[in-house]
Short mmCIF file of C-alpha atoms in Angstrom, two decimals:
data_model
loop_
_atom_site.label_atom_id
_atom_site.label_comp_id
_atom_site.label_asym_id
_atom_site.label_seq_id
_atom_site.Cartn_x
_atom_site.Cartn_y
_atom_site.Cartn_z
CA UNK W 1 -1.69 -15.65 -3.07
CA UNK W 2 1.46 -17.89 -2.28
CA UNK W 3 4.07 -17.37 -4.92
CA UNK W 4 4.48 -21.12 -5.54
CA UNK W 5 1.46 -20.83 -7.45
CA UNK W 6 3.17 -19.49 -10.32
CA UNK W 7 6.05 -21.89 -9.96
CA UNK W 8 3.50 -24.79 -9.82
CA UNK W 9 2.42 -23.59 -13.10
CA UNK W 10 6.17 -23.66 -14.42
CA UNK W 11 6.23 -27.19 -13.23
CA UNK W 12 3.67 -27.68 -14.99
CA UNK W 13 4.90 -26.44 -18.24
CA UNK W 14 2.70 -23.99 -19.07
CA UNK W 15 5.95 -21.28 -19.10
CA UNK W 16 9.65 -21.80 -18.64
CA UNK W 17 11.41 -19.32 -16.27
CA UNK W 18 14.08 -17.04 -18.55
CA UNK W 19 17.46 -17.33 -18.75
CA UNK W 20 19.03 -15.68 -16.08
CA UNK W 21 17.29 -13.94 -13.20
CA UNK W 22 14.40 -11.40 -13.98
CA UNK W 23 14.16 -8.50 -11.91
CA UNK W 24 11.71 -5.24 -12.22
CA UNK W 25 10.59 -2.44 -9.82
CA UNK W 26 7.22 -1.90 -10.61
CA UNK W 27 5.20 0.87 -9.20
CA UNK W 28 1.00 0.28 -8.62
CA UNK W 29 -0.67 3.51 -9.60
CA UNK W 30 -4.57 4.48 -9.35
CA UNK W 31 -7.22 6.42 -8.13
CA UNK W 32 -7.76 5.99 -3.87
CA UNK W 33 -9.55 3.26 -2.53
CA UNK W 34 -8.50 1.52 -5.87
CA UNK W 35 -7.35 -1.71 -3.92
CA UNK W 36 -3.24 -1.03 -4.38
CA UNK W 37 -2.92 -1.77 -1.00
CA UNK W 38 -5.23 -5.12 -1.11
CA UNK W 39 -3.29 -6.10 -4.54
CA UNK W 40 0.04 -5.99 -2.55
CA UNK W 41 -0.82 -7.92 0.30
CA UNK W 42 -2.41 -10.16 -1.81
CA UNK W 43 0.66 -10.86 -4.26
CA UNK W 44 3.08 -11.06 -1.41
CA UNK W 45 1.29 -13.34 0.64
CA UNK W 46 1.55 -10.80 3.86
CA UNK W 47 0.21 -8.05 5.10
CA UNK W 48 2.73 -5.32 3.99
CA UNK W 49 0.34 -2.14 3.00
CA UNK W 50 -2.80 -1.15 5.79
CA UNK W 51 -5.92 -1.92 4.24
CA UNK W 52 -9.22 1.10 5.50
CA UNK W 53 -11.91 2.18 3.23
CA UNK W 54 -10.80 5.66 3.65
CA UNK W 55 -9.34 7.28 0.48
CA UNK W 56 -5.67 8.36 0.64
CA UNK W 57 -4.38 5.70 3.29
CA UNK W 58 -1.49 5.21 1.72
CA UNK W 59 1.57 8.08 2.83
CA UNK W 60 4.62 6.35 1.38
CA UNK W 61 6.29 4.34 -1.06
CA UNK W 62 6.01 1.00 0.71
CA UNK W 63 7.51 -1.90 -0.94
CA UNK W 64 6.48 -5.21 -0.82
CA UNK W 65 9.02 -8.19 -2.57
CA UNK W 66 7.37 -11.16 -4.85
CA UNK W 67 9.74 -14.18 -5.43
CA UNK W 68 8.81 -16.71 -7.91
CA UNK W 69 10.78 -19.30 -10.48
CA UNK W 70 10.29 -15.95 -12.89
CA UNK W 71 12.04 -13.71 -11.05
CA UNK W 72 11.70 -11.08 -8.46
CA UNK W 73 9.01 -8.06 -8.15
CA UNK W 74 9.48 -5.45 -5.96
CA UNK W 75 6.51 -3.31 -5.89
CA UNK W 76 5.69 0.26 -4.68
CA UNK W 77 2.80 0.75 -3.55
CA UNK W 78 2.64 4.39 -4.10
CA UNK W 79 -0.36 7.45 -2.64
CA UNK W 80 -3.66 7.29 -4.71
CA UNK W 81 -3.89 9.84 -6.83
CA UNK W 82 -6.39 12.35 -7.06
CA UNK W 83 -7.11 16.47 -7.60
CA UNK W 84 -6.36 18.36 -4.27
CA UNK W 85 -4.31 21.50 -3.56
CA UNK W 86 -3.59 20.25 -0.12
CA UNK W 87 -0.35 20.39 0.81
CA UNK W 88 -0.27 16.94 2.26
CA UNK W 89 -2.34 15.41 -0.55
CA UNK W 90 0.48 17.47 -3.42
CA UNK W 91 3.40 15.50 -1.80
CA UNK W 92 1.69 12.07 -2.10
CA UNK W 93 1.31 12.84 -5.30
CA UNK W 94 4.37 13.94 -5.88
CA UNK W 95 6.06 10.79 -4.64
CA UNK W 96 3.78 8.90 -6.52
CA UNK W 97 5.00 10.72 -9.76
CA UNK W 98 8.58 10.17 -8.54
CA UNK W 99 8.26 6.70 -8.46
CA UNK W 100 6.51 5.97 -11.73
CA UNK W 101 9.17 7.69 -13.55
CA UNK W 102 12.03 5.51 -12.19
CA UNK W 103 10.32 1.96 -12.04
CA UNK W 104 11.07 -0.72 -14.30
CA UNK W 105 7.32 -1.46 -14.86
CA UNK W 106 4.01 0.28 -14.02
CA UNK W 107 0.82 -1.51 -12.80
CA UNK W 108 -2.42 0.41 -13.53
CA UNK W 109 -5.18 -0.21 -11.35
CA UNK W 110 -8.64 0.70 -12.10
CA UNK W 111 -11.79 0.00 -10.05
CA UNK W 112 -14.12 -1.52 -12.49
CA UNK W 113 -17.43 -0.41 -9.66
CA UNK W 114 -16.63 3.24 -10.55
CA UNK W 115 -17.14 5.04 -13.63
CA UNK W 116 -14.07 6.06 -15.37
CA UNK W 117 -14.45 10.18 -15.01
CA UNK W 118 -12.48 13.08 -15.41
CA UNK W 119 -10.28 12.16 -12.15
CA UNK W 120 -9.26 8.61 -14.31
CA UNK W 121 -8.88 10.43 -17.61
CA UNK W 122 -6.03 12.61 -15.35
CA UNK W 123 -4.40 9.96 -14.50
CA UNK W 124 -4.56 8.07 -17.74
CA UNK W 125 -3.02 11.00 -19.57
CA UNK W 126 -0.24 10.99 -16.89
CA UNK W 127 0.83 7.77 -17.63
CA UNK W 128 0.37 7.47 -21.30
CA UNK W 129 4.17 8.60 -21.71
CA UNK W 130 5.21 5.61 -19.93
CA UNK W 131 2.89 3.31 -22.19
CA UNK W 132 5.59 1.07 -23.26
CA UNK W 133 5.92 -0.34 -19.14
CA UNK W 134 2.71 -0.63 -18.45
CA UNK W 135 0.46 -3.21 -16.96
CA UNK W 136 -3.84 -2.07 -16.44
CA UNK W 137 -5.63 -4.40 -14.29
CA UNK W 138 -9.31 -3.97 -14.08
CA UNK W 139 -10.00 -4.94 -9.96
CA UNK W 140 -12.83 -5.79 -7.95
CA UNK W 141 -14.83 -7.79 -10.58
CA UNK W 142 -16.01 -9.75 -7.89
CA UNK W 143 -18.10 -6.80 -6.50
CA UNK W 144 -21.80 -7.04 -8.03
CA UNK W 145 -21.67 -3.05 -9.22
CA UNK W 146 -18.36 -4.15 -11.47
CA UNK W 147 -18.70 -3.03 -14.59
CA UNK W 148 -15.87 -4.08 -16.42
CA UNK W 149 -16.65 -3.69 -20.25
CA UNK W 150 -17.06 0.09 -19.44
CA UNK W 151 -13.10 -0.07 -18.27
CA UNK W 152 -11.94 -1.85 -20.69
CA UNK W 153 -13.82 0.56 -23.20
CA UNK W 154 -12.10 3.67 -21.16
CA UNK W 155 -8.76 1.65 -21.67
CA UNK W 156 -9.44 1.55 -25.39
CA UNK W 157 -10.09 4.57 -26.08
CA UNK W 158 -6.70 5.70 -23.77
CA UNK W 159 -4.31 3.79 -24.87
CA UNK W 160 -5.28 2.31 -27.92
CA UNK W 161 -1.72 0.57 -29.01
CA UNK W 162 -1.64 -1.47 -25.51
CA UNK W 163 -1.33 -5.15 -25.87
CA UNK W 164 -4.47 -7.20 -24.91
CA UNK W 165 -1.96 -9.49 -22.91
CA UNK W 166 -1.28 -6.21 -20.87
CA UNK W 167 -5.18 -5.74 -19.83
CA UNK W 168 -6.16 -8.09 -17.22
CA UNK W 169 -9.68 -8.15 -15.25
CA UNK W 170 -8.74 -8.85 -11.71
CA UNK W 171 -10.13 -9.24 -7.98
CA UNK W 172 -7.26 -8.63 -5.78
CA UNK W 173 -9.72 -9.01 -2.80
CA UNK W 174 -10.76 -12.80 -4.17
CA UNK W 175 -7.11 -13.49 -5.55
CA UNK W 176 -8.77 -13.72 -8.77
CA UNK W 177 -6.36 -13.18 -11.87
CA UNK W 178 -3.64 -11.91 -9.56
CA UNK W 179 -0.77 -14.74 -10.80
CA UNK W 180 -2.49 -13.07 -14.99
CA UNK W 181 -1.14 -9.78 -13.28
CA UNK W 182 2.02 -11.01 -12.18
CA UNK W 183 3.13 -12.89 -15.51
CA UNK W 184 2.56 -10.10 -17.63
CA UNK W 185 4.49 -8.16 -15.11
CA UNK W 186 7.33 -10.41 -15.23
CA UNK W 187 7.27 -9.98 -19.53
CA UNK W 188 8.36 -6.58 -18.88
CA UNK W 189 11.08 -7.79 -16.18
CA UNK W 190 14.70 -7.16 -17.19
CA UNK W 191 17.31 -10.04 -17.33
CA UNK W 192 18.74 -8.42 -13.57
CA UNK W 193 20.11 -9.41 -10.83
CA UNK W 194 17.82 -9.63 -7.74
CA UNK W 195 17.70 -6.61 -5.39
CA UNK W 196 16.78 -8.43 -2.06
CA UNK W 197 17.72 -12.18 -0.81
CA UNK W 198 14.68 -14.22 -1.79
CA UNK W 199 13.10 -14.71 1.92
CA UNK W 200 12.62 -11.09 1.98
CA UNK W 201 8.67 -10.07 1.56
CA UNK W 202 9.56 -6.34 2.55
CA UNK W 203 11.89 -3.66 3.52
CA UNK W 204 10.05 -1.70 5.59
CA UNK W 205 11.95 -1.01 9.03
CA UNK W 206 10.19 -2.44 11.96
CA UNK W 207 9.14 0.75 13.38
CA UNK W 208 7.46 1.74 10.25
CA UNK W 209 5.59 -1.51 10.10
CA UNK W 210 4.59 -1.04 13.94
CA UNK W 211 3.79 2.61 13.64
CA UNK W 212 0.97 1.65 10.39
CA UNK W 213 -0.34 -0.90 12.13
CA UNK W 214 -1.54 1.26 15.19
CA UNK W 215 -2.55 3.56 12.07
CA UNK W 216 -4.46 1.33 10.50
CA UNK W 217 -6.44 0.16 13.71
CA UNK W 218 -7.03 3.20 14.48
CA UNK W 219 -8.31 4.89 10.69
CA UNK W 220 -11.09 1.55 10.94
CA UNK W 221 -12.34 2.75 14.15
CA UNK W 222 -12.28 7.11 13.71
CA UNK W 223 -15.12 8.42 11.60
CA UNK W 224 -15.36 11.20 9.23
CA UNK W 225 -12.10 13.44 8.73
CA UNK W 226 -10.42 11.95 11.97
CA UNK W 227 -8.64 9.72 10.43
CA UNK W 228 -6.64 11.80 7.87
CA UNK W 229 -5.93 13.96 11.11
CA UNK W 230 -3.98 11.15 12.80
CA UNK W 231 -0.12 10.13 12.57
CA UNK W 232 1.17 7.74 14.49
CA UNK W 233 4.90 8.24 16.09
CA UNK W 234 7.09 5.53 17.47
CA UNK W 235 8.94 7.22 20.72
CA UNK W 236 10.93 4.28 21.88
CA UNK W 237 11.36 0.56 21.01
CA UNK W 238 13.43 -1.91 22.73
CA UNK W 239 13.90 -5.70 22.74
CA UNK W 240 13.65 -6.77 26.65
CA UNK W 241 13.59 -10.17 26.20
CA UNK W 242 14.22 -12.72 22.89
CA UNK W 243 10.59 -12.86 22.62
CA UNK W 244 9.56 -9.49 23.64
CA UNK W 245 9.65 -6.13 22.15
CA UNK W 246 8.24 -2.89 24.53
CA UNK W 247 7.07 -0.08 22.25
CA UNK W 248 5.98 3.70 23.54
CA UNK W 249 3.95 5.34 20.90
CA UNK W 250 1.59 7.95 20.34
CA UNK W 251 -1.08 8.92 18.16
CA UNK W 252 -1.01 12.45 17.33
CA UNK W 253 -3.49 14.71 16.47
CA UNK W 254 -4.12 18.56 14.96
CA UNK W 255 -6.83 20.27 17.70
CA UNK W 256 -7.01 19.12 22.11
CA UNK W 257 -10.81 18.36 20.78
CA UNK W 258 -9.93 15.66 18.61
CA UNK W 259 -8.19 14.12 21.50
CA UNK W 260 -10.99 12.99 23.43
CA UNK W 261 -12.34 11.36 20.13
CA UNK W 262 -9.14 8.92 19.89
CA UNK W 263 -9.43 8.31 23.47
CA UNK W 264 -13.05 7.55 23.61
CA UNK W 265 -15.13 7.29 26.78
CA UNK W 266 -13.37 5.72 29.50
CA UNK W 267 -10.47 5.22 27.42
CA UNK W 268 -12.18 2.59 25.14
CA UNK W 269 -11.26 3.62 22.06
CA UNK W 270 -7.47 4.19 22.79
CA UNK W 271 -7.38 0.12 24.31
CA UNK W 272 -9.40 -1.12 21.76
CA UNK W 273 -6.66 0.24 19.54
CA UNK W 274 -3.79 -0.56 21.35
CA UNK W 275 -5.22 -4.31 21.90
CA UNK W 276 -6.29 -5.01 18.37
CA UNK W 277 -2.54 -3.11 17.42
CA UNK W 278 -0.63 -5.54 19.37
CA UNK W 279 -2.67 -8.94 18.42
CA UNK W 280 -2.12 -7.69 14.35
CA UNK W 281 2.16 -7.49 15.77
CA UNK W 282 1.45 -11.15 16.73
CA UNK W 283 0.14 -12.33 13.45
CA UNK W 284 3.36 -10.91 11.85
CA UNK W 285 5.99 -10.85 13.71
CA UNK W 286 7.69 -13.92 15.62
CA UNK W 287 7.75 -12.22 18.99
CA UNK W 288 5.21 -10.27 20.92
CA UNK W 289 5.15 -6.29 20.74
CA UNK W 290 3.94 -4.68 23.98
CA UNK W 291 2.80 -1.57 23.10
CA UNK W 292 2.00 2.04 25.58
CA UNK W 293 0.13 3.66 23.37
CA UNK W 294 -0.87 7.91 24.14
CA UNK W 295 -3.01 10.23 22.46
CA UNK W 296 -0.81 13.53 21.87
CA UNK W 297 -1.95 17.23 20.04
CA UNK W 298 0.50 18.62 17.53
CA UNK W 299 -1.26 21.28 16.20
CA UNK W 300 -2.27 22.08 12.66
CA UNK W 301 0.79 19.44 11.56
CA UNK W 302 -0.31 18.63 8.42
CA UNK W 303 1.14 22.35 7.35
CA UNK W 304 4.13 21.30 9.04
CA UNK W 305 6.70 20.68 6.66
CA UNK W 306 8.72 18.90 9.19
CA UNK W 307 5.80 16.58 10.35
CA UNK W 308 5.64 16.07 6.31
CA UNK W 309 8.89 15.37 5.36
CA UNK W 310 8.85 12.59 8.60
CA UNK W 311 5.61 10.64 7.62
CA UNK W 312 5.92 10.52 3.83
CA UNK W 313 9.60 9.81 3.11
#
């Protein structure tokens, strides 16, 4: 979704920008595998957040920056939430609470293809203080399973007082609805200045952006619980040339068994992640990224509250 979308529709006359810049840190808050990440990307117009079907992707507060003639959005995309005592999955949640309680504006998601259970009705009643900044958006209506009267029902009988203009049905993954999501976003905006220059999409450092995509590659490729066993560490990165950046990371693992999994037989899996890493670089950045990429043990880290503090700041 390209931002001058919505400033088409200005053009257009169907809304007048406000008086003054708008400007609103909004937080995206749902269940795992809700499609924050895809919504993000999608709004944007980049690829900002990774994007795996495995739950709990997510490890930080990554922001991504919408510009339009309305104003400026800079969204969080915070950790799904869901029950678990772990003590990785408590500090994702954790920062997601964080985050919600200092944003300007809160968007809601909720996948309309799964029934709205106890784990929603948690999260509902978490956010019902902050009622007065929030956005729902019912996603992937374009998936055949959608059922999104039995949402909107759930989001009735939740928060009864919202405003119907605050409900929107959505398919982040179609970019169906998204600019509906945005607007009423931008009604809860305060008059502000803007926080970042209006070329900016993201603030993510480069090695952050580097070390997700090698992630990413590799959660799409690991099966079962490999890849919430993975973390991905940047050990040197260096321009050589204008056009050329040298990277030496490693993918690091809890057990030596697990090891052999990343690397796969004959080393396939480790290039096909290391090849596929470096062509997603390409597609973002405007040089190439030459990555050595190694497969390293650091046992039992996710208890490590070093390792923790590292990957989820």
């Amino acid at each position: 979704m390209e931002a001058q979308e919505l400033n088409q529709a200005d053009a257009e006359g169907q809304e007048q920008p406000p008086v003054g810049p708008k400007t609103a840190v909004v937080s995206i808050v749902g269940r795992p595998s809700v499609g924050k990440s895809t919504f993000l990307n999608t709004a944007s117009g980049e690829k900002i957040s990774i994007v795996s079907a495995v739950p709990q992707t997510t490890r930080n507060a990554i922001r991504g920056i919408v510009n339009t003639s309305f104003g400026q959005l800079v969204f969080i995309d915070t950790p799904g939430l869901h029950e678990s005592e772990k003590k990785l999955n408590l500090r994702l949640s954790r920062i997601a609470s964080e985050q919600m309680h200092e944003s300007d504006a809160i968007l809601y998601l909720i996948d309309a293809t799964r029934e709205c259970g106890e784990e929603e009705a948690l999260i509902a009643d978490m956010l019902a203080p902050y009622a007065d900044k929030l956005v729902i958006a019912v996603n992937k209506t374009e998936d055949m399973r959608a059922k999104p009267a039995a949402s909107r029902a759930f989001i009735a009988e939740k928060f009864p007082s919202l405003p119907s203009g605050r409900i929107v049905e959505m398919s982040a993954k179609a970019d169906h609805n998204v600019n509906d999501v945005l607007k009423a976003l931008y009604e809860l905006a305060p008059v502000a200045p803007h926080l970042y220059p209006e070329e900016y999409y993201t603030d993510q450092e480069v090695d952050f952006r580097i070390a997700e995509i090698i992630r990413e590659q590799a959660m799409n490729r690991l099966e079962q619980e490999m890849p919430h066993a993975i973390y991905v560490k940047i050990d040197d990165m260096k321009m050589v040339k204008p056009n050329l950046m040298k990277v030496r990371a490693a993918i690091c693992v809890e057990r030596d068994s697990q090891k052999g999994i990343v690397i796969g037989k004959g080393a396939s899996m480790i290039k096909d992640i290391r090849v596929e890493s470096m062509k997603a670089c390409r597609r973002i950045f405007d040089y190439r990224v030459d990555i050595d990429l190694q497969v390293k043990v650091d046992k039992n880290w996710r208890q490590k509250d070093a390792v923790l503090d590292r990957i989820t700041k």
